[in-house]
Coordinates of C-alpha atoms in Angstrom, one line a residue:
M12 CA 70.7 74.7 -279.3
Q13 CA 67.9 75.5 -276.7
D14 CA 69.2 77.9 -273.9
P15 CA 69.6 75.5 -270.8
S16 CA 68.6 78.3 -268.6
V17 CA 65.2 78.7 -269.9
T18 CA 62.6 76.2 -268.9
P19 CA 61.5 74.2 -272.3
A20 CA 57.8 74.6 -273.9
T21 CA 55.7 72.9 -271.7
P22 CA 54.6 69.5 -272.8
W23 CA 51.5 69.1 -270.3
T24 CA 50.6 72.1 -268.2
P25 CA 48.6 72.0 -265.0
S26 CA 46.0 74.6 -266.5
R27 CA 45.4 72.1 -269.6
R28 CA 44.9 69.4 -267.2
R29 CA 42.1 71.4 -265.1
L30 CA 40.6 72.2 -268.6
L31 CA 40.4 68.5 -269.5
W32 CA 38.9 67.7 -266.1
S33 CA 36.3 70.2 -266.0
G34 CA 35.3 70.4 -269.6
A35 CA 35.9 67.4 -272.1
L36 CA 35.6 65.0 -269.2
G37 CA 32.6 66.1 -267.7
A38 CA 29.6 63.9 -268.2
A39 CA 31.3 61.7 -270.7
A40 CA 33.8 60.7 -267.9
L41 CA 31.1 59.2 -265.8
T42 CA 30.3 56.7 -268.3
T43 CA 33.6 55.5 -269.6
L44 CA 34.5 55.2 -265.5
S45 CA 31.5 53.1 -265.1
P46 CA 32.0 50.8 -262.0
G47 CA 29.8 47.9 -263.7
P48 CA 27.0 45.9 -261.9
A49 CA 28.8 44.5 -259.1
S50 CA 30.3 47.5 -257.7
A51 CA 27.4 49.6 -258.5
S52 CA 25.6 47.9 -255.5
T53 CA 28.9 48.4 -253.4
T54 CA 28.6 52.1 -254.3
G55 CA 25.2 52.2 -252.5
A56 CA 25.9 50.3 -249.4
A57 CA 29.1 52.3 -248.8
A58 CA 27.3 55.9 -249.3
G59 CA 24.7 54.7 -247.0
H60 CA 24.9 58.1 -245.1
G61 CA 25.1 60.3 -248.7
P62 CA 27.7 60.6 -251.2
V63 CA 31.2 62.2 -250.5
R64 CA 31.4 65.7 -252.1
G65 CA 34.8 67.1 -253.4
P66 CA 37.0 64.1 -252.0
F67 CA 40.1 64.6 -254.2
T68 CA 41.3 67.9 -252.4
L69 CA 44.8 66.4 -252.3
G70 CA 45.3 65.7 -256.0
V71 CA 46.9 62.5 -257.7
A72 CA 50.3 61.0 -257.7
S73 CA 52.0 58.0 -259.1
G74 CA 55.5 56.5 -258.3
D75 CA 57.9 53.2 -258.4
P76 CA 57.5 52.6 -262.1
L77 CA 58.4 49.2 -263.3
P78 CA 58.2 48.0 -267.0
D79 CA 54.7 46.6 -266.7
R80 CA 53.2 48.4 -263.8
V81 CA 53.2 51.8 -261.5
V82 CA 51.7 52.9 -258.4
L83 CA 48.7 55.1 -258.5
W84 CA 47.5 57.0 -255.5
T85 CA 45.2 59.6 -254.3
R86 CA 43.3 59.9 -250.7
L87 CA 40.0 61.0 -250.4
A88 CA 39.6 64.0 -248.1
P89 CA 36.8 66.5 -248.6
E90 CA 38.1 68.5 -245.4
P91 CA 41.8 67.5 -245.4
L92 CA 42.5 69.8 -242.2
A93 CA 39.9 67.9 -239.9
E94 CA 41.5 68.1 -236.8
D95 CA 40.9 64.3 -236.2
G96 CA 43.0 63.3 -239.2
S97 CA 40.0 61.7 -241.0
G98 CA 39.8 63.9 -243.8
G99 CA 36.1 64.8 -243.2
M100 CA 35.3 61.2 -244.6
P101 CA 32.8 58.8 -243.0
N102 CA 34.0 55.8 -240.7
R103 CA 33.5 53.2 -243.5
P104 CA 35.2 51.9 -246.6
V105 CA 34.5 53.7 -249.9
P106 CA 34.9 52.2 -253.4
V107 CA 37.3 54.1 -255.8
H108 CA 37.2 53.6 -259.4
W109 CA 40.1 53.9 -261.3
E110 CA 41.4 53.8 -265.0
M111 CA 44.3 54.4 -267.2
S112 CA 44.5 55.6 -270.7
E113 CA 47.0 55.9 -273.9
D114 CA 45.4 59.6 -274.2
E115 CA 44.1 62.1 -272.0
T116 CA 40.6 62.0 -273.3
F117 CA 40.4 58.4 -272.0
R118 CA 39.2 57.4 -275.4
R119 CA 41.7 54.4 -275.3
V120 CA 41.4 53.0 -271.8
V121 CA 43.9 50.1 -271.3
A122 CA 43.2 49.1 -267.4
R123 CA 40.6 50.0 -265.1
G124 CA 39.4 48.7 -261.6
M125 CA 38.5 49.6 -258.2
E126 CA 39.7 49.5 -254.7
L127 CA 38.3 50.3 -251.3
A128 CA 39.5 53.3 -249.5
R129 CA 39.6 52.5 -246.0
P130 CA 39.3 54.5 -242.7
E131 CA 42.2 52.7 -241.0
E132 CA 44.4 53.9 -243.9
A133 CA 42.9 57.4 -244.1
H134 CA 41.0 56.5 -246.9
S135 CA 44.0 56.5 -249.2
V136 CA 44.5 54.3 -252.4
H137 CA 47.4 52.7 -253.7
V138 CA 46.8 51.0 -257.1
D139 CA 49.5 48.6 -258.4
A140 CA 48.0 49.1 -262.0
S141 CA 49.8 46.4 -264.1
G142 CA 49.6 44.5 -267.5
L143 CA 51.1 48.1 -269.1
Q144 CA 53.6 48.4 -271.8
P145 CA 57.0 49.5 -270.9
R146 CA 58.3 52.8 -271.9
T147 CA 55.1 54.2 -272.2
T148 CA 53.1 57.3 -271.2
Y149 CA 49.5 56.8 -269.3
F150 CA 47.1 58.9 -268.1
Y151 CA 44.9 58.3 -265.1
R152 CA 42.2 59.2 -263.0
F153 CA 39.9 58.0 -260.0
R154 CA 36.4 58.4 -259.4
A155 CA 34.5 58.2 -256.1
G156 CA 30.5 58.0 -256.5
A157 CA 29.9 61.0 -259.1
E158 CA 33.2 62.5 -258.1
L159 CA 36.2 62.8 -260.6
S160 CA 39.8 63.3 -259.7
P161 CA 42.0 65.5 -261.6
V162 CA 44.0 63.8 -264.4
G163 CA 47.5 62.6 -263.7
R164 CA 50.4 61.4 -266.4
T165 CA 52.8 58.7 -265.7
K166 CA 55.2 56.7 -267.2
T167 CA 56.4 52.7 -267.2
A168 CA 60.1 52.0 -267.1
P169 CA 61.9 50.7 -269.8
R170 CA 62.9 46.9 -269.7
P171 CA 66.2 46.3 -268.1
T172 CA 67.5 44.7 -271.5
D173 CA 66.6 48.0 -273.3
R174 CA 69.0 50.2 -274.8
L175 CA 68.3 53.9 -273.5
D176 CA 70.0 56.9 -275.5
R177 CA 68.5 59.3 -272.8
F178 CA 66.9 59.4 -269.3
S179 CA 65.8 62.5 -267.8
F180 CA 64.8 63.3 -264.3
A181 CA 64.9 66.0 -261.4
F182 CA 65.4 65.5 -257.8
A183 CA 64.2 67.5 -254.8
S184 CA 64.0 67.5 -251.0
C185 CA 63.1 69.9 -248.0
Q186 CA 59.7 71.6 -248.3
N187 CA 59.1 73.4 -245.4
Y188 CA 55.3 74.5 -245.9
P189 CA 55.4 78.0 -243.6
A190 CA 59.1 78.7 -244.9
G191 CA 58.2 79.2 -248.3
F192 CA 55.9 79.0 -251.5
Y193 CA 56.5 75.9 -253.6
T194 CA 56.8 77.8 -256.8
A195 CA 59.9 75.5 -257.8
Y196 CA 57.2 72.9 -258.3
R197 CA 55.3 74.5 -260.6
H198 CA 58.5 74.8 -263.0
L199 CA 59.5 71.5 -262.3
A200 CA 55.8 70.0 -263.8
A201 CA 56.8 71.9 -266.9
E202 CA 60.1 70.1 -267.3
D203 CA 60.6 67.2 -270.0
L204 CA 61.6 64.5 -267.5
D205 CA 60.8 60.8 -267.1
L206 CA 60.4 61.1 -263.4
V207 CA 61.2 62.8 -260.0
A208 CA 63.2 61.4 -257.0
F209 CA 62.3 63.1 -253.7
L210 CA 65.0 62.9 -251.2
G211 CA 63.7 63.3 -248.0
D212 CA 61.9 66.2 -245.6
Y213 CA 58.5 66.3 -247.2
L214 CA 57.2 67.6 -244.1
Y215 CA 58.3 69.2 -240.9
T216 CA 57.0 68.3 -237.5
G217 CA 57.3 71.5 -235.6
D218 CA 54.7 74.3 -235.0
G219 CA 56.6 77.1 -237.0
Q220 CA 54.1 79.9 -238.5
G221 CA 56.3 81.7 -240.6
T222 CA 55.8 85.2 -242.0
I223 CA 54.1 84.4 -245.4
G224 CA 50.6 83.3 -243.8
R225 CA 51.2 79.5 -244.4
G226 CA 51.6 78.7 -240.5
Y227 CA 51.5 74.9 -239.9
V228 CA 48.5 73.0 -238.6
P229 CA 47.9 71.9 -235.9
V230 CA 50.0 74.5 -234.0
R231 CA 52.2 72.1 -232.0
E232 CA 54.8 69.4 -232.7
V233 CA 53.1 66.7 -234.1
Q234 CA 53.4 63.1 -232.7
T235 CA 50.2 61.4 -233.1
L236 CA 48.7 59.7 -236.3
P237 CA 46.0 62.3 -236.4
D238 CA 48.3 65.2 -236.2
Y239 CA 50.7 63.7 -238.8
R240 CA 47.8 62.9 -241.2
V241 CA 46.7 66.5 -240.6
R242 CA 50.3 67.9 -241.2
L243 CA 50.7 65.9 -244.3
A244 CA 47.3 66.8 -246.0
Q245 CA 48.2 70.1 -245.2
V246 CA 51.6 70.2 -247.3
K247 CA 49.7 68.2 -250.0
S248 CA 46.9 70.6 -250.6
D249 CA 49.7 72.8 -252.2
A250 CA 48.5 73.5 -255.7
D251 CA 52.2 73.4 -257.2
L252 CA 53.1 70.5 -255.4
Q253 CA 49.9 68.5 -256.9
A254 CA 51.1 69.7 -260.1
A255 CA 54.4 68.0 -260.0
H256 CA 53.1 64.9 -258.5
A257 CA 50.6 64.7 -261.5
A258 CA 52.9 65.3 -264.1
F259 CA 55.6 62.5 -263.4
P260 CA 56.1 59.2 -261.6
W261 CA 57.9 59.9 -258.3
L262 CA 60.8 57.7 -256.3
M263 CA 60.1 58.5 -252.6
T264 CA 62.5 58.3 -249.7
F265 CA 62.4 60.0 -246.2
D266 CA 64.8 61.8 -244.1
D267 CA 64.4 62.9 -240.4
H268 CA 61.7 65.6 -240.4
E269 CA 59.2 63.0 -241.7
I270 CA 59.3 61.8 -238.0
A271 CA 61.3 64.0 -235.9
N272 CA 64.2 66.3 -236.1
N273 CA 67.6 64.1 -236.2
W274 CA 66.1 61.0 -235.1
A275 CA 68.7 57.9 -235.5
G276 CA 67.5 54.3 -235.1
T277 CA 65.5 54.1 -231.8
D278 CA 66.8 57.3 -230.6
V279 CA 65.7 61.0 -230.6
D280 CA 67.0 64.2 -228.6
P281 CA 66.4 65.0 -226.2
N282 CA 66.2 61.6 -224.5
V283 CA 62.9 59.9 -224.7
P284 CA 62.1 56.6 -223.8
V285 CA 62.4 54.2 -226.7
E286 CA 58.8 53.0 -226.3
Q287 CA 57.5 56.5 -226.9
F288 CA 59.7 57.2 -229.9
L289 CA 58.7 54.1 -231.4
A290 CA 54.9 54.6 -230.9
R291 CA 55.5 58.0 -232.4
R292 CA 57.7 56.5 -235.3
A293 CA 54.9 54.2 -236.0
A294 CA 52.4 56.8 -236.4
G295 CA 54.6 59.0 -238.7
F296 CA 55.4 55.9 -240.9
Q297 CA 51.8 55.0 -241.0
A298 CA 50.8 58.7 -242.4
Y299 CA 53.7 58.9 -244.4
Y300 CA 52.7 55.7 -246.5
E301 CA 48.9 56.9 -246.7
H302 CA 50.1 59.9 -248.5
M303 CA 53.0 58.6 -250.7
P304 CA 52.7 56.7 -254.0
V305 CA 54.5 53.7 -253.0
R306 CA 53.6 50.1 -253.1
R307 CA 51.9 47.9 -250.3
A308 CA 55.4 46.5 -249.9
Q309 CA 56.8 49.7 -248.3
R310 CA 53.4 49.8 -245.9
P311 CA 54.8 49.8 -242.3
S312 CA 54.5 47.2 -239.5
G313 CA 54.2 49.3 -236.6
P314 CA 57.5 51.3 -236.1
D315 CA 59.4 49.4 -238.9
I316 CA 58.9 50.2 -242.6
Q317 CA 60.7 48.8 -245.5
F318 CA 61.9 51.3 -247.7
Y319 CA 65.3 50.8 -249.4
R320 CA 64.9 49.4 -253.0
R321 CA 66.2 49.2 -256.4
L322 CA 64.7 50.4 -259.6
T323 CA 66.4 50.1 -262.8
F324 CA 65.7 52.1 -265.9
G325 CA 66.8 50.1 -269.3
D326 CA 70.6 49.4 -269.6
L327 CA 71.3 53.0 -268.5
V328 CA 70.2 54.0 -264.9
D329 CA 69.9 51.8 -261.5
F330 CA 68.4 53.9 -258.9
Y331 CA 69.2 52.6 -255.2
L332 CA 66.8 54.3 -252.8
L333 CA 68.4 54.2 -249.4
D334 CA 67.2 54.5 -245.7
T335 CA 69.8 56.6 -243.8
R336 CA 67.8 57.1 -240.5
Q337 CA 65.9 53.8 -239.2
Y338 CA 69.2 51.5 -239.0
R339 CA 71.7 54.1 -238.2
S340 CA 73.8 54.2 -235.0
D341 CA 73.3 57.1 -232.7
Q342 CA 75.2 60.2 -233.6
V343 CA 78.2 60.7 -231.4
G344 CA 80.8 63.6 -230.6
P345 CA 83.9 64.0 -232.6
A346 CA 85.9 61.9 -230.0
R347 CA 83.8 58.4 -230.7
R348 CA 82.9 58.7 -234.5
Y349 CA 85.7 56.2 -235.6
E350 CA 84.2 53.7 -232.6
P351 CA 84.1 50.1 -234.4
G352 CA 80.5 49.0 -235.3
R353 CA 79.0 51.9 -236.0
T354 CA 76.6 52.2 -239.0
M355 CA 74.6 54.4 -241.4
L356 CA 72.9 51.8 -243.3
G357 CA 72.6 48.7 -240.9
D358 CA 74.0 45.4 -241.7
V359 CA 71.4 44.1 -243.7
Q360 CA 70.7 47.0 -245.9
E361 CA 74.6 47.7 -246.4
K362 CA 74.8 44.2 -247.7
W363 CA 72.1 44.3 -250.1
L364 CA 73.7 47.4 -251.4
T365 CA 77.2 46.2 -251.6
D366 CA 75.8 43.0 -253.3
A367 CA 73.9 45.1 -255.6
L368 CA 76.8 47.2 -256.8
A369 CA 79.1 44.2 -256.9
G370 CA 76.9 42.5 -259.5
P371 CA 75.4 43.3 -262.8
T372 CA 74.4 46.7 -263.1
A373 CA 73.4 49.5 -265.6
R374 CA 75.8 52.0 -267.0
W375 CA 75.3 54.7 -264.2
N376 CA 74.8 53.7 -260.5
V377 CA 72.7 56.1 -258.5
L378 CA 72.5 56.2 -254.7
A379 CA 69.5 58.3 -253.9
Q380 CA 69.9 59.0 -250.4
Q381 CA 69.6 61.9 -247.6
V382 CA 72.7 63.1 -245.7
V383 CA 76.0 64.6 -247.4
F384 CA 78.3 61.9 -248.2
S385 CA 81.2 63.7 -249.1
Q386 CA 83.8 65.3 -246.0
R387 CA 82.8 68.7 -245.2
D388 CA 85.3 70.1 -242.8
F389 CA 84.0 73.6 -241.6
T390 CA 87.0 74.6 -239.6
V391 CA 89.7 76.7 -241.0
G392 CA 93.2 75.2 -240.5
P393 CA 94.6 72.0 -239.3
E394 CA 91.9 71.4 -236.8
Q395 CA 88.5 69.9 -238.3
G396 CA 84.8 70.1 -237.5
F397 CA 82.2 68.3 -238.9
N398 CA 78.1 67.9 -239.3
D399 CA 77.5 64.9 -236.9
D400 CA 74.2 64.2 -238.4
S401 CA 75.9 63.5 -242.0
W402 CA 78.2 60.8 -243.1
D403 CA 81.0 62.8 -241.6
N404 CA 79.6 61.0 -238.2
Y405 CA 80.2 57.4 -239.8
P406 CA 83.8 57.6 -241.4
I407 CA 84.1 53.8 -241.1
A408 CA 81.1 53.1 -242.7
R409 CA 81.6 55.7 -245.6
D410 CA 85.0 54.1 -246.4
R411 CA 83.4 50.8 -246.7
L412 CA 80.6 52.1 -249.0
R413 CA 83.5 54.4 -250.9
D414 CA 85.5 51.3 -251.4
Q415 CA 82.6 49.5 -253.1
L416 CA 81.7 52.5 -255.3
V417 CA 85.3 51.8 -257.0
H418 CA 83.7 48.4 -258.4
A419 CA 80.3 49.9 -259.6
G420 CA 79.9 51.6 -263.0
N421 CA 79.9 55.6 -263.0
P422 CA 78.7 56.0 -259.5
V423 CA 76.4 59.1 -258.7
V424 CA 75.3 59.8 -255.1
L425 CA 72.3 61.9 -254.8
T426 CA 71.6 64.0 -251.8
G427 CA 69.4 66.5 -250.1
D428 CA 69.1 67.8 -246.7
V429 CA 71.2 70.6 -246.0
H430 CA 69.3 73.3 -248.0
M431 CA 72.3 74.1 -250.6
N432 CA 73.7 73.0 -253.8
Y433 CA 76.7 71.3 -253.9
V434 CA 79.1 69.3 -256.3
S435 CA 81.6 67.0 -254.8
N436 CA 84.0 64.6 -256.0
I437 CA 84.3 61.6 -253.9
T438 CA 87.7 60.7 -253.4
A439 CA 89.5 57.5 -252.2
D440 CA 90.8 59.9 -249.0
F441 CA 89.1 63.3 -248.7
D442 CA 92.3 64.4 -246.5
D443 CA 94.5 64.1 -249.4
P444 CA 94.0 66.4 -252.3
A445 CA 95.9 64.3 -254.7
A446 CA 93.5 61.0 -254.0
A447 CA 91.9 59.0 -256.7
V448 CA 88.3 60.2 -257.7
V449 CA 85.9 57.6 -257.4
G450 CA 82.7 59.0 -257.7
T451 CA 80.4 62.2 -257.9
E452 CA 77.9 63.6 -255.3
L453 CA 75.4 66.0 -256.3
V454 CA 73.6 67.8 -253.4
G455 CA 70.2 69.6 -254.3
T456 CA 69.0 72.6 -252.3
S457 CA 65.6 72.8 -250.8
I458 CA 62.3 73.7 -252.5
S459 CA 61.5 76.3 -249.7
S460 CA 63.2 75.3 -246.4
G461 CA 65.3 78.3 -245.3
G462 CA 63.3 80.5 -247.0
D463 CA 64.7 83.2 -249.4
S464 CA 68.3 82.5 -250.5
D465 CA 71.0 83.9 -247.7
P466 CA 74.2 84.4 -249.6
N467 CA 77.4 83.5 -247.6
A468 CA 80.2 84.2 -249.9
A469 CA 82.7 84.4 -247.5
G470 CA 81.8 81.3 -245.7
D471 CA 81.3 79.6 -248.8
A472 CA 85.0 80.4 -250.1
R473 CA 86.5 79.1 -246.8
Q474 CA 84.5 75.7 -247.3
L475 CA 85.7 75.4 -250.8
A476 CA 89.2 76.3 -249.5
E477 CA 89.1 73.7 -246.8
N478 CA 87.5 71.0 -249.0
P479 CA 89.2 70.7 -252.5
H480 CA 87.2 67.8 -253.5
L481 CA 84.0 70.3 -253.4
K482 CA 83.4 72.1 -257.0
F483 CA 80.5 74.2 -256.4
I484 CA 78.2 75.5 -253.2
N485 CA 75.0 77.5 -253.4
R486 CA 72.3 78.7 -251.5
E487 CA 69.4 79.5 -253.5
R488 CA 66.0 77.5 -253.3
G489 CA 64.8 75.0 -256.4
Y490 CA 65.7 71.6 -257.7
V491 CA 68.2 69.7 -259.9
R492 CA 67.5 68.6 -263.4
N493 CA 69.6 65.7 -264.9
V494 CA 69.8 64.0 -268.5
V495 CA 71.8 61.0 -268.5
T496 CA 73.0 59.2 -271.7
P497 CA 75.3 56.5 -272.4
A498 CA 78.3 59.1 -273.0
G499 CA 77.5 61.7 -270.2
W500 CA 75.6 63.1 -267.3
T501 CA 74.3 66.5 -267.6
V502 CA 73.3 68.4 -264.5
D503 CA 71.5 71.8 -264.3
F504 CA 71.0 73.5 -260.7
R505 CA 67.6 75.2 -261.7
I506 CA 66.8 78.0 -258.9
V507 CA 63.8 80.6 -257.8
D508 CA 65.1 84.0 -256.4
Y509 CA 62.6 83.9 -253.8
V510 CA 60.2 81.8 -252.0
S511 CA 58.7 84.5 -249.7
R512 CA 55.8 85.2 -252.3
P513 CA 54.6 83.4 -255.5
G514 CA 55.7 83.9 -259.0
A515 CA 59.5 83.5 -258.9
P516 CA 60.7 82.7 -262.4
V517 CA 63.3 79.8 -262.8
R518 CA 66.8 80.0 -264.4
T519 CA 69.8 77.5 -264.5
R520 CA 72.4 78.9 -261.6
A521 CA 75.0 76.1 -262.9
S522 CA 75.5 73.3 -265.1
F523 CA 78.1 70.2 -264.7
Q524 CA 78.9 67.5 -266.9
I525 CA 80.2 63.8 -265.6
D526 CA 81.7 61.8 -268.5
D527 CA 81.0 58.0 -268.8
G528 CA 84.1 56.2 -267.3
R529 CA 85.4 59.3 -265.7
P530 CA 84.3 59.8 -262.2
G531 CA 84.1 63.5 -260.9
A532 CA 82.1 66.7 -262.3
R533 CA 83.6 69.7 -264.3
R534 CA 81.6 72.7 -264.7
V535 CA 80.1 73.6 -268.4

């Protein structure tokens, strides 16, 4: 049996991808990506002031796979950090041609087309490539004029009726660019996965410069559309992040830092007029959409964005991607957290989720969300102290959802946000150590936020003692690898020892098992 602490043999590496792009794809690629007569004239018209050179600086990505389709993404940005947020592109639409193939040399092309990259969407492209076969690996690329993109690899979902023996994925969150290098993504790109789920804090909006030579630009708190575009382009310029995006389809969710720290609904601290914050929220959502591999159904309308959704992978796994920011009540002090009517998900999203969990579902039901669901009491003794930005500040709403989880098969909650690894048994009463276990929560650490690991053995021991439903705490950086089968779920906490410089190796810090029909995790 392969040692689970060692990364498996690389099935498809970034270096091989670059070799294919620069070598075998060369001149032959231009002919296989021929736009045809109609779009040839379009190219000439759009390029009126000359061709765009080197536009694919932000790489490629795919996401939200369905059995017959998947989203393909890129953004044209020859000067990704241009202060006006234009990416150095002209103020006109530019045709972008795309194609998908069953092989990485593009000899067996199965789909191709053209999309206009428009300045009002930062020359981003969201292709909903359809007519594909389920449960199939494809390779894709783009062309703008004579310029070719890197090659990406993606995979369609199985049909909901397909019986799956195995499904593998990783989840990650919290990638503060100045705080550390994204080495974990280089290792993630080499894993054998069906997809990646990202749980929020893709960027941070502050002006932090850090100490490792990766300071944020612009050097200010970002609040306008051009500033959000520049900040996202800077984050997406990272080669390790690009490699991970190009290797697998991603499921995207957002948390607070994509817009502003600890925002809730229409409120952000310090108290900002609602109209002013909604303008900022509209700018943040627009830039976020422009940079993510999501469908046009997720395109924002002003300050509003529809981001909760369900994706099914055979008869084995249902993902419920949640939005715990846009509809929540404002955070309150301890004395008010039990006030009636306080909500985390909002009435509409909560009903959508509870109805889905009560209906036909896959064997494993996964809530991919942002903030810690399980109770975390940080105060030793009979008094209690909680984090007001987590579900602990919304206990009535959490109890309602927890009661629904009892009726769903094998519920597993995935969480980011806190820059730590946790394993928690979700119980019917967190204050009663003897209460029944009704689900499992897996909390993933950050990719880089928080910098190098900061062990706090004494504090962690106190937290474990105060919260017996917590089974594991770890403060190192990395991601979480999961292998799901009909019989059980194996989780590996994959960590790197440092992020203050590149090159850290990856290892498995701990592994846990969740058995089918038996909520709760045990260490293996």
